[in-house]
Amino acid sequence: MHAICRHVWMFVEEKCRDHPCAKGHRARSELRYNSSMATLRFHIVPNAKIDKVAGEHGGAIKIKLRAPAMEAKANASLRCFLADQLNISKRAIILEHGHRSRNKVIRIDGMSEEDVRSRLLGTL
């Protein structure tokens, strides 16, 4: 895509969809809002014996991970664990807040909040 044509991705107007650089692509807004989206709070416990969902902690989903809480290893491990448990790609899991905290806010594209909670907490 041309550097000059980045406006194609910024607007959802009809005239931008017909732009030569937009052929075969959809605008970002369409990609974001076509599917359902869940935003959930998680409480992470690093350095655990096994990776597992441990229930709830003050309204957040508590997850124990084997990865240490250093150099973003726990964040990468969390994305892999959630992708595996929810049967979705890692690209659909976005860490919104809490990059350096145990309390995290994670957006999961393509699933509703009820679906995520039932898949993670339904196995307890």
PDB file of C-alpha atoms in Angstrom:
ATOM      1  CA  MET A   1       0.000   0.000   0.000  1.00  0.00           C
ATOM      2  CA  HIS A   2       1.247   3.472  -0.801  1.00  0.00           C
ATOM      3  CA  ALA A   3       2.148   5.794   2.067  1.00  0.00           C
ATOM      4  CA  ILE A   4      -0.057   8.436   0.463  1.00  0.00           C
ATOM      5  CA  CYS A   5      -3.036   6.066   0.427  1.00  0.00           C
ATOM      6  CA  ARG A   6      -3.171   5.314   4.159  1.00  0.00           C
ATOM      7  CA  HIS A   7      -6.373   7.331   4.351  1.00  0.00           C
ATOM      8  CA  VAL A   8      -8.071   4.289   2.818  1.00  0.00           C
ATOM      9  CA  TRP A   9      -7.709   2.525   6.164  1.00  0.00           C
ATOM     10  CA  MET A  10      -8.868   5.480   8.243  1.00  0.00           C
ATOM     11  CA  PHE A  11     -12.317   6.062   6.773  1.00  0.00           C
ATOM     12  CA  VAL A  12     -15.277   3.812   6.088  1.00  0.00           C
ATOM     13  CA  GLU A  13     -16.866   6.096   3.519  1.00  0.00           C
ATOM     14  CA  GLU A  14     -17.931   4.658   0.170  1.00  0.00           C
ATOM     15  CA  LYS A  15     -15.433   6.747  -1.808  1.00  0.00           C
ATOM     16  CA  CYS A  16     -12.502   5.253   0.145  1.00  0.00           C
ATOM     17  CA  ARG A  17     -13.642   1.666  -0.443  1.00  0.00           C
ATOM     18  CA  ASP A  18     -13.360   2.240  -4.191  1.00  0.00           C
ATOM     19  CA  HIS A  19      -9.819   3.590  -4.005  1.00  0.00           C
ATOM     20  CA  PRO A  20      -7.251   1.593  -6.068  1.00  0.00           C
ATOM     21  CA  CYS A  21      -5.238   0.684  -2.963  1.00  0.00           C
ATOM     22  CA  ALA A  22      -8.314  -0.736  -1.221  1.00  0.00           C
ATOM     23  CA  LYS A  23      -9.055  -3.443  -3.771  1.00  0.00           C
ATOM     24  CA  GLY A  24      -9.274  -6.779  -2.005  1.00  0.00           C
ATOM     25  CA  HIS A  25      -9.192  -5.148   1.447  1.00  0.00           C
ATOM     26  CA  ARG A  26     -11.799  -3.964   3.892  1.00  0.00           C
ATOM     27  CA  ALA A  27     -11.485  -0.832   6.006  1.00  0.00           C
ATOM     28  CA  ARG A  28     -10.300  -1.349   9.598  1.00  0.00           C
ATOM     29  CA  SER A  29     -13.632  -0.330  11.067  1.00  0.00           C
ATOM     30  CA  GLU A  30     -15.379  -3.080   9.136  1.00  0.00           C
ATOM     31  CA  LEU A  31     -12.850  -5.654  10.318  1.00  0.00           C
ATOM     32  CA  ARG A  32     -13.268  -4.587  13.905  1.00  0.00           C
ATOM     33  CA  TYR A  33     -17.052  -4.440  14.098  1.00  0.00           C
ATOM     34  CA  ASN A  34     -18.198  -7.256  11.777  1.00  0.00           C
ATOM     35  CA  SER A  35     -17.562  -9.899  14.422  1.00  0.00           C
ATOM     36  CA  SER A  36     -18.378  -9.957  18.092  1.00  0.00           C
ATOM     37  CA  MET A  37     -15.799  -8.764  20.561  1.00  0.00           C
ATOM     38  CA  ALA A  38     -15.256  -9.524  24.243  1.00  0.00           C
ATOM     39  CA  THR A  39     -13.288  -7.373  26.684  1.00  0.00           C
ATOM     40  CA  LEU A  40     -12.506  -9.215  29.907  1.00  0.00           C
ATOM     41  CA  ARG A  41     -10.445  -8.754  33.052  1.00  0.00           C
ATOM     42  CA  PHE A  42      -7.913 -11.418  34.009  1.00  0.00           C
ATOM     43  CA  HIS A  43      -5.859 -11.947  37.160  1.00  0.00           C
ATOM     44  CA  ILE A  44      -2.610 -13.748  36.340  1.00  0.00           C
ATOM     45  CA  VAL A  45      -0.532 -15.828  38.764  1.00  0.00           C
ATOM     46  CA  PRO A  46       2.928 -16.454  37.248  1.00  0.00           C
ATOM     47  CA  ASN A  47       5.415 -19.213  38.225  1.00  0.00           C
ATOM     48  CA  ALA A  48       2.668 -21.802  38.818  1.00  0.00           C
ATOM     49  CA  LYS A  49       3.198 -25.556  38.576  1.00  0.00           C
ATOM     50  CA  ILE A  50       0.832 -25.925  35.593  1.00  0.00           C
ATOM     51  CA  ASP A  51      -1.094 -23.662  33.220  1.00  0.00           C
ATOM     52  CA  LYS A  52      -4.757 -23.650  34.236  1.00  0.00           C
ATOM     53  CA  VAL A  53      -7.870 -21.583  34.838  1.00  0.00           C
ATOM     54  CA  ALA A  54      -8.230 -21.270  38.601  1.00  0.00           C
ATOM     55  CA  GLY A  55     -11.691 -19.695  38.867  1.00  0.00           C
ATOM     56  CA  GLU A  56     -12.567 -16.092  39.533  1.00  0.00           C
ATOM     57  CA  HIS A  57     -10.806 -13.399  41.538  1.00  0.00           C
ATOM     58  CA  GLY A  58     -12.924 -10.320  42.269  1.00  0.00           C
ATOM     59  CA  GLY A  59     -14.850 -10.474  38.985  1.00  0.00           C
ATOM     60  CA  ALA A  60     -11.758 -11.283  36.940  1.00  0.00           C
ATOM     61  CA  ILE A  61     -10.894 -14.698  35.537  1.00  0.00           C
ATOM     62  CA  LYS A  62      -7.930 -16.101  37.471  1.00  0.00           C
ATOM     63  CA  ILE A  63      -5.320 -17.949  35.396  1.00  0.00           C
ATOM     64  CA  LYS A  64      -2.184 -19.659  36.695  1.00  0.00           C
ATOM     65  CA  LEU A  65       0.771 -19.770  34.286  1.00  0.00           C
ATOM     66  CA  ARG A  66       4.129 -21.546  34.434  1.00  0.00           C
ATOM     67  CA  ALA A  67       5.906 -18.626  32.750  1.00  0.00           C
ATOM     68  CA  PRO A  68       7.815 -16.109  34.897  1.00  0.00           C
ATOM     69  CA  ALA A  69       6.622 -12.526  35.165  1.00  0.00           C
ATOM     70  CA  MET A  70       9.639 -11.032  33.408  1.00  0.00           C
ATOM     71  CA  GLU A  71      10.414  -9.749  29.932  1.00  0.00           C
ATOM     72  CA  ALA A  72       6.784 -10.233  28.813  1.00  0.00           C
ATOM     73  CA  LYS A  73       7.091 -14.033  29.006  1.00  0.00           C
ATOM     74  CA  ALA A  74       3.892 -14.313  31.028  1.00  0.00           C
ATOM     75  CA  ASN A  75       2.008 -12.133  28.523  1.00  0.00           C
ATOM     76  CA  ALA A  76       3.109 -14.305  25.596  1.00  0.00           C
ATOM     77  CA  SER A  77       2.283 -17.440  27.556  1.00  0.00           C
ATOM     78  CA  LEU A  78      -1.157 -16.030  28.407  1.00  0.00           C
ATOM     79  CA  ARG A  79      -1.941 -15.376  24.740  1.00  0.00           C
ATOM     80  CA  CYS A  80      -0.878 -18.918  23.797  1.00  0.00           C
ATOM     81  CA  PHE A  81      -2.867 -20.435  26.665  1.00  0.00           C
ATOM     82  CA  LEU A  82      -6.038 -18.480  25.832  1.00  0.00           C
ATOM     83  CA  ALA A  83      -5.727 -19.242  22.116  1.00  0.00           C
ATOM     84  CA  ASP A  84      -5.391 -22.941  22.905  1.00  0.00           C
ATOM     85  CA  GLN A  85      -8.287 -23.010  25.390  1.00  0.00           C
ATOM     86  CA  LEU A  86     -10.641 -20.985  23.170  1.00  0.00           C
ATOM     87  CA  ASN A  87      -9.587 -22.615  19.873  1.00  0.00           C
ATOM     88  CA  ILE A  88      -8.849 -19.277  18.201  1.00  0.00           C
ATOM     89  CA  SER A  89      -5.727 -17.695  16.746  1.00  0.00           C
ATOM     90  CA  LYS A  90      -3.308 -15.695  18.884  1.00  0.00           C
ATOM     91  CA  ARG A  91      -3.928 -12.703  16.616  1.00  0.00           C
ATOM     92  CA  ALA A  92      -7.501 -12.455  17.964  1.00  0.00           C
ATOM     93  CA  ILE A  93      -6.215 -11.889  21.519  1.00  0.00           C
ATOM     94  CA  ILE A  94      -5.107  -8.322  22.257  1.00  0.00           C
ATOM     95  CA  LEU A  95      -3.701  -7.151  25.572  1.00  0.00           C
ATOM     96  CA  GLU A  96      -5.344  -3.762  26.139  1.00  0.00           C
ATOM     97  CA  HIS A  97      -4.098  -2.858  29.647  1.00  0.00           C
ATOM     98  CA  GLY A  98      -1.806  -4.339  32.268  1.00  0.00           C
ATOM     99  CA  HIS A  99       1.340  -5.134  30.318  1.00  0.00           C
ATOM    100  CA  ARG A 100       3.374  -5.040  33.550  1.00  0.00           C
ATOM    101  CA  SER A 101       0.663  -5.988  36.036  1.00  0.00           C
ATOM    102  CA  ARG A 102      -1.032  -9.166  37.218  1.00  0.00           C
ATOM    103  CA  ASN A 103      -4.398  -7.571  36.499  1.00  0.00           C
ATOM    104  CA  LYS A 104      -4.972  -7.387  32.752  1.00  0.00           C
ATOM    105  CA  VAL A 105      -7.707  -6.269  30.384  1.00  0.00           C
ATOM    106  CA  ILE A 106      -7.788  -8.408  27.252  1.00  0.00           C
ATOM    107  CA  ARG A 107      -9.863  -7.969  24.100  1.00  0.00           C
ATOM    108  CA  ILE A 108     -10.834 -11.149  22.248  1.00  0.00           C
ATOM    109  CA  ASP A 109     -12.104 -10.619  18.725  1.00  0.00           C
ATOM    110  CA  GLY A 110     -14.641 -13.011  17.255  1.00  0.00           C
ATOM    111  CA  MET A 111     -16.230 -14.156  20.531  1.00  0.00           C
ATOM    112  CA  SER A 112     -18.746 -12.721  22.966  1.00  0.00           C
ATOM    113  CA  GLU A 113     -17.986 -12.307  26.657  1.00  0.00           C
ATOM    114  CA  GLU A 114     -20.477 -15.054  27.542  1.00  0.00           C
ATOM    115  CA  ASP A 115     -18.779 -17.502  25.161  1.00  0.00           C
ATOM    116  CA  VAL A 116     -15.332 -16.806  26.600  1.00  0.00           C
ATOM    117  CA  ARG A 117     -16.504 -17.135  30.199  1.00  0.00           C
ATOM    118  CA  SER A 118     -18.403 -20.361  29.520  1.00  0.00           C
ATOM    119  CA  ARG A 119     -15.434 -21.951  27.707  1.00  0.00           C
ATOM    120  CA  LEU A 120     -12.885 -20.975  30.352  1.00  0.00           C
ATOM    121  CA  LEU A 121     -14.951 -21.313  33.533  1.00  0.00           C
ATOM    122  CA  GLY A 122     -17.210 -24.126  32.357  1.00  0.00           C
ATOM    123  CA  THR A 123     -14.375 -26.667  32.745  1.00  0.00           C
ATOM    124  CA  LEU A 124     -13.999 -26.062  36.503  1.00  0.00           C
TER     125      LEU A 124
END
